[in-house]
CSV table of C-alpha atoms in Angstrom, one decimal:
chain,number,residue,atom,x,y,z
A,18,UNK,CA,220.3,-57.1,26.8
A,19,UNK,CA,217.1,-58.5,26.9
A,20,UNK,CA,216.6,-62.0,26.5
A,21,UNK,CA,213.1,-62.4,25.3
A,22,UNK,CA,211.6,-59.5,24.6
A,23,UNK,CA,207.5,-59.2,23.6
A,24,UNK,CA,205.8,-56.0,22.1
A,25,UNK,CA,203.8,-54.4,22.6
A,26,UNK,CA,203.4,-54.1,26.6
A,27,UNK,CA,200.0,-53.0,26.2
A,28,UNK,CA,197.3,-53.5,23.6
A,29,UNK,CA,193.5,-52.3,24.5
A,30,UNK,CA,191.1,-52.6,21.4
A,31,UNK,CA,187.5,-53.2,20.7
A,32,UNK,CA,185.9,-56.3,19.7
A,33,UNK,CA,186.0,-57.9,16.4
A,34,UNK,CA,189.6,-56.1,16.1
A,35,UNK,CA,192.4,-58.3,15.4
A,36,UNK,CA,195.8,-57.4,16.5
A,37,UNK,CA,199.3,-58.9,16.9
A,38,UNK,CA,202.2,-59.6,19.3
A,39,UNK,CA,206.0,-60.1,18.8
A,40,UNK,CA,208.2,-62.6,20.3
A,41,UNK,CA,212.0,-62.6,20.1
A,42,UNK,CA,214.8,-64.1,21.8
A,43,UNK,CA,218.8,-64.5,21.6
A,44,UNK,CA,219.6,-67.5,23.7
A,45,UNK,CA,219.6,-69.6,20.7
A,46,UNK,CA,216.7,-71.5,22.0
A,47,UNK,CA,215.2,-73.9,19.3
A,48,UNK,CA,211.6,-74.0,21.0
A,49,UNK,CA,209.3,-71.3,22.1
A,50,UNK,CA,206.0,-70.8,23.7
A,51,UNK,CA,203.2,-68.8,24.0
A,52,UNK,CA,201.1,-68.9,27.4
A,53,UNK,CA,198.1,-67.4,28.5
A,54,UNK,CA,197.5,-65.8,32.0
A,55,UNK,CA,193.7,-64.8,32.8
A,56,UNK,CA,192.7,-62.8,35.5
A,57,UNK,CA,193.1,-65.5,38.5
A,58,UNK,CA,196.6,-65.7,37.1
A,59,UNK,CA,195.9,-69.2,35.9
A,60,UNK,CA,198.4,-70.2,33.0
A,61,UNK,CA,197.9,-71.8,30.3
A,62,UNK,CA,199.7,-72.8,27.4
A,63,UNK,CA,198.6,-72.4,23.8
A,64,UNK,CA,201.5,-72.8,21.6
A,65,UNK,CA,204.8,-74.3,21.0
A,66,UNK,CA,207.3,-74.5,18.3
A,67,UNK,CA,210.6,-76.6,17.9
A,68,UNK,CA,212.4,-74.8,15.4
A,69,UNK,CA,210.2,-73.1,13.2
A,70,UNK,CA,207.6,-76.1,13.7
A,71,UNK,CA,204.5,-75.9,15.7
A,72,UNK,CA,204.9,-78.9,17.8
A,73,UNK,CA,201.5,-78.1,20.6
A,74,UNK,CA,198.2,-76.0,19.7
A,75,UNK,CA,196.7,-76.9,22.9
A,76,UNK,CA,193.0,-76.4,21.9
A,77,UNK,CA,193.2,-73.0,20.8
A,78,UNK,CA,190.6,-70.8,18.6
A,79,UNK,CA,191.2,-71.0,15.5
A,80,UNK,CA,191.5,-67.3,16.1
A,81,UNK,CA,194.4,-67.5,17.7
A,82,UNK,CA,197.5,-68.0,14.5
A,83,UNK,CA,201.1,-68.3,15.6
A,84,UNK,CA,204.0,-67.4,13.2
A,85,UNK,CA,207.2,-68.5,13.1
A,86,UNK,CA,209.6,-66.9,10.6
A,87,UNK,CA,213.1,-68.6,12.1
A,88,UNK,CA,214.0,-70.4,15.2
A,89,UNK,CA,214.8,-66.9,17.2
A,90,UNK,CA,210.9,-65.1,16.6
A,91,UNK,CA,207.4,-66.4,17.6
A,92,UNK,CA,204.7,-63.9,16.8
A,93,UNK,CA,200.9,-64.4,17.7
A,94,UNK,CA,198.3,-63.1,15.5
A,95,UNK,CA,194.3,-63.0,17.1
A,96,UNK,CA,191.2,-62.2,14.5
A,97,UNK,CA,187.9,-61.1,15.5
A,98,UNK,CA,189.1,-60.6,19.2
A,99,UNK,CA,186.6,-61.2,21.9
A,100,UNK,CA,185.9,-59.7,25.5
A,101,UNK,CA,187.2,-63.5,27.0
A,102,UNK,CA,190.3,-62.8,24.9
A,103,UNK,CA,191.4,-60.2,27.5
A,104,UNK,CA,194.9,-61.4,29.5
A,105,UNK,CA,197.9,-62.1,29.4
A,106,UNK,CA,200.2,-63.3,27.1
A,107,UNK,CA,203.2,-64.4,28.0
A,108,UNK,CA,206.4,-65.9,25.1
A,109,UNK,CA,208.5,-68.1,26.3
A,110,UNK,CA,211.6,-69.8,25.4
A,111,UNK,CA,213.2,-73.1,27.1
A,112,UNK,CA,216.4,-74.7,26.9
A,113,UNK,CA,217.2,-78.0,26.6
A,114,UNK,CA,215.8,-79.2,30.4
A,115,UNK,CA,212.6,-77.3,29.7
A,116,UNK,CA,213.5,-74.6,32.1
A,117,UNK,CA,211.6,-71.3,30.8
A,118,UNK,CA,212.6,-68.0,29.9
A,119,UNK,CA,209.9,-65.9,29.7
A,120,UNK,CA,209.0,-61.9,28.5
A,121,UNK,CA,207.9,-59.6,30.4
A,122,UNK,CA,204.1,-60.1,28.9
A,123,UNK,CA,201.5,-58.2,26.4
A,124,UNK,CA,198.7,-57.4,28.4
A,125,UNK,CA,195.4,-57.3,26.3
A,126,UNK,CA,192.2,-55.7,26.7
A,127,UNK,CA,189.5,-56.1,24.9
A,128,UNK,CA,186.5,-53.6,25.1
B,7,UNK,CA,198.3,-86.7,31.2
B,8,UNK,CA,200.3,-84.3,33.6
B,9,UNK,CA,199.6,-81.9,36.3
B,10,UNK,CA,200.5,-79.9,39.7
B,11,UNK,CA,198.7,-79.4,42.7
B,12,UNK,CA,199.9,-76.5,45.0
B,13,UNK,CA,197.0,-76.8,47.7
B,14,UNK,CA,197.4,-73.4,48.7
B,15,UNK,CA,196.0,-70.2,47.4
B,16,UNK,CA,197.8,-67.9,50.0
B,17,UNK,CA,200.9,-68.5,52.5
B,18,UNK,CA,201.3,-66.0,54.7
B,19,UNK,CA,204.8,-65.6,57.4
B,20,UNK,CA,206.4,-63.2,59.3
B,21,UNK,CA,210.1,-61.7,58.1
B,22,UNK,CA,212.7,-63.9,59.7
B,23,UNK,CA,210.9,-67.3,60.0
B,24,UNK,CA,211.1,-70.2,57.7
B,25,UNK,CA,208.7,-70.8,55.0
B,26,UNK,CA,207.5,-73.3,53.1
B,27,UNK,CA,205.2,-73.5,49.4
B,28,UNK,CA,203.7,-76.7,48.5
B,29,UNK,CA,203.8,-79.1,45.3
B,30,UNK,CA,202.6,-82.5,44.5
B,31,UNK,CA,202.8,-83.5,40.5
B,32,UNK,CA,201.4,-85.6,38.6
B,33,UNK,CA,203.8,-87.4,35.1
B,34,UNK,CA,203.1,-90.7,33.8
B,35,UNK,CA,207.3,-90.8,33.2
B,36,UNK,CA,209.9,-88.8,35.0
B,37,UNK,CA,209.8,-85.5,36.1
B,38,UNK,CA,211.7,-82.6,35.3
B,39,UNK,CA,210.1,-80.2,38.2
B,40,UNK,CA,210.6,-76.1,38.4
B,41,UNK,CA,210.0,-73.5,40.5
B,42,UNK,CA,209.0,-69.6,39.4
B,43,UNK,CA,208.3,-66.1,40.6
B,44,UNK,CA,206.1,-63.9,39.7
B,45,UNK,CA,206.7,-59.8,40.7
B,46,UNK,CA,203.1,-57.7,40.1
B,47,UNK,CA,203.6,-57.0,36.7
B,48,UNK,CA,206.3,-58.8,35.4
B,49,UNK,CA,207.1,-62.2,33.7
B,50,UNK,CA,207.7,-65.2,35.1
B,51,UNK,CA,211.7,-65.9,36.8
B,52,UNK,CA,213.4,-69.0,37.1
B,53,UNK,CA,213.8,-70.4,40.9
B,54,UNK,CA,215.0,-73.8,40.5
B,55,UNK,CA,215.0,-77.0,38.8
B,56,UNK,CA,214.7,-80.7,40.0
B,57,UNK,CA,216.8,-82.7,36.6
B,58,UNK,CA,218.6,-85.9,37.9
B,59,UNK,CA,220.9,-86.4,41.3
B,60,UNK,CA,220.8,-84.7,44.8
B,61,UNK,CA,217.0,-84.3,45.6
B,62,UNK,CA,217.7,-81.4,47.4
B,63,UNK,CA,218.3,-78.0,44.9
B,64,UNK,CA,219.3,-74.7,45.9
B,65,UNK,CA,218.4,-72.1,44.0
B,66,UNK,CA,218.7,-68.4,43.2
B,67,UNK,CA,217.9,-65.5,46.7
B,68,UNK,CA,218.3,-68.3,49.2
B,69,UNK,CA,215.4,-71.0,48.0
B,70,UNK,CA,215.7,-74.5,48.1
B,71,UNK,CA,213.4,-77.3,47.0
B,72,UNK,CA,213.5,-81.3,47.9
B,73,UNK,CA,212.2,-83.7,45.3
B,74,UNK,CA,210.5,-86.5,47.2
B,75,UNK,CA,209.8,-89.2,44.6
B,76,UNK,CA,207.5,-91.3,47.1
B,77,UNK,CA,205.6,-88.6,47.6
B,78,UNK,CA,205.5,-87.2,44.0
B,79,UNK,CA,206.0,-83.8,46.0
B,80,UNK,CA,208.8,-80.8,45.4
B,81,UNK,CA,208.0,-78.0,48.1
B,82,UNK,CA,209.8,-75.0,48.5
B,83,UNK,CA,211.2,-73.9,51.4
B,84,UNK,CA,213.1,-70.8,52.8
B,85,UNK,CA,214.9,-70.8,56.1
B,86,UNK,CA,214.3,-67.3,56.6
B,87,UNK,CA,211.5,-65.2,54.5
B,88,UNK,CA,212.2,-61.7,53.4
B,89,UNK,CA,209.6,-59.2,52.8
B,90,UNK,CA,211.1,-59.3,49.1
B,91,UNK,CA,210.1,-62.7,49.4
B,92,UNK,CA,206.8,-61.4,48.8
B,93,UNK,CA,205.4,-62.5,45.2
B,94,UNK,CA,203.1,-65.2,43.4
B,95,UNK,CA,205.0,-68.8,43.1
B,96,UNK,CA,204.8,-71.2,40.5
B,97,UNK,CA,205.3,-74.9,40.2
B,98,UNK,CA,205.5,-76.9,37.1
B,99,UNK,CA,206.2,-79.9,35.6
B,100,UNK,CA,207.2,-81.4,32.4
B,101,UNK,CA,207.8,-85.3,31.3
B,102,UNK,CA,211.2,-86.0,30.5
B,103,UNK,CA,210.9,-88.5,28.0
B,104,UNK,CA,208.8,-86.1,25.6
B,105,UNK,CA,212.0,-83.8,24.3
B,106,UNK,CA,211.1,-81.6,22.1
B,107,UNK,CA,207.4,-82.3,22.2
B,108,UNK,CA,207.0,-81.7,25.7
B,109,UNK,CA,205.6,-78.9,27.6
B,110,UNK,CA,205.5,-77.8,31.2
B,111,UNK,CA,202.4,-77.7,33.1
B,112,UNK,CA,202.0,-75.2,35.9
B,113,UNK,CA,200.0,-75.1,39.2
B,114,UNK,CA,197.6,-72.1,39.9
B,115,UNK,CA,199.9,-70.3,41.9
B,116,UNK,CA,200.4,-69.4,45.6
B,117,UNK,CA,200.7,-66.2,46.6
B,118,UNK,CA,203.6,-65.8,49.3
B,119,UNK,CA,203.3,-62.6,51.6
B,120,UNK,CA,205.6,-61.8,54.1
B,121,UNK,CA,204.8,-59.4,56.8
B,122,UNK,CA,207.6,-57.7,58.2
């Protein structure tokens, strides 16, 4: 049973497209992240939510809108994509230490 | 501010012989520290954790890390590397006194190889 589980896999799409990714998990976790990983497999985070609230927006485009219907669900939503938009995206979830529990990733590519 | 340092891109050691991936951080309060793994293609894995107490942790497939306060450092070390060992490792950080709020910040990586 998958504990945080992020669809789709793959996304490739032109420019000026906007698409979405989905974010669950079932460890009961009250906070959740979204990362980014670019191509030097820097990471970055973007987003954070404690319960439904978005706690960090580290500087994202405005592009970039995170959803969080309940405590269990973190989706990411990207308008008008661009060719630097192209990565990884990892969700996250952390217990009450911080340690990370992270999805397997939606890799993005924008053409 | 907060941040990690892992000073090497690339660590390269034969099958059998000890290794050892660098960390220094960088918390204005006190540290919770971690260690991942990263497989090609795959999320991140939890290694380890530094919370509170021994400043030596063991962790999961034989990894252990020692949290050296004076030296703001947590490297990881192996006493014998595996070619499995092989993969990208992550350090990170995160401020204990932030709670909720806080985040962790990772370093860029080191890629671990392991030649048999």
């Amino acid at each position: 049973d998958t504990a945080v589980s992020q669809t789709p896999k793959y996304l490739v799409t032109q420019m000026g497209n906007d698409k979405s990714i989905k974010c669950e998990q079932n460890l009961g976790h009250d906070t959740m992240y979204w990362y980014k990983q670019d191509s030097k497999k820097f990471l970055k985070i973007m987003f954070s939510y404690n319960n439904k609230e978005l706690i960090i927006n580290e500087t994202v485009p405005n592009r970039f809108s995170p959803k969080s219907p309940d405590k269990a669900h973190l989706n990411l939503h990207i308008n008008s994509l661009e060719l630097g938009d192209s990565a990884v995206y990892f969700c996250a979830s952390a217990d009450a230490t911080g340690e990370l529990f992270f999805g397997e990733g939606s890799r993005l590519t924008v053409l | 501010a907060q941040s990690v340092a892992q000073p090497e891109d690339q660590v390269n050691v034969a099958e059998g012989n000890p290794l050892t991936v660098k960390c220094t951080y960088s918390v204005s309060g006190n540290p919770y520290l971690f260690w991942y793994v990263q497989y090609p293609n795959r999320g991140l894995q939890f290694l380890l954790k530094y919370i509170t107490g021994d400043n030596l942790v063991k962790g999961s497939y034989g990894f252990e890390a020692e949290f050296n306060k004076s030296q703001t450092s947590f490297h990881l070390k192996k006493p014998s590397a595996l070619v499995s060992d092989s993969a990208l490792y992550f350090c990170a950080v995160r401020d204990r006194g932030q709670g909720n709020a806080g985040k962790s910040t990772f370093g860029d990586g080191t890629t671990l190889t392991v030649k048999p």
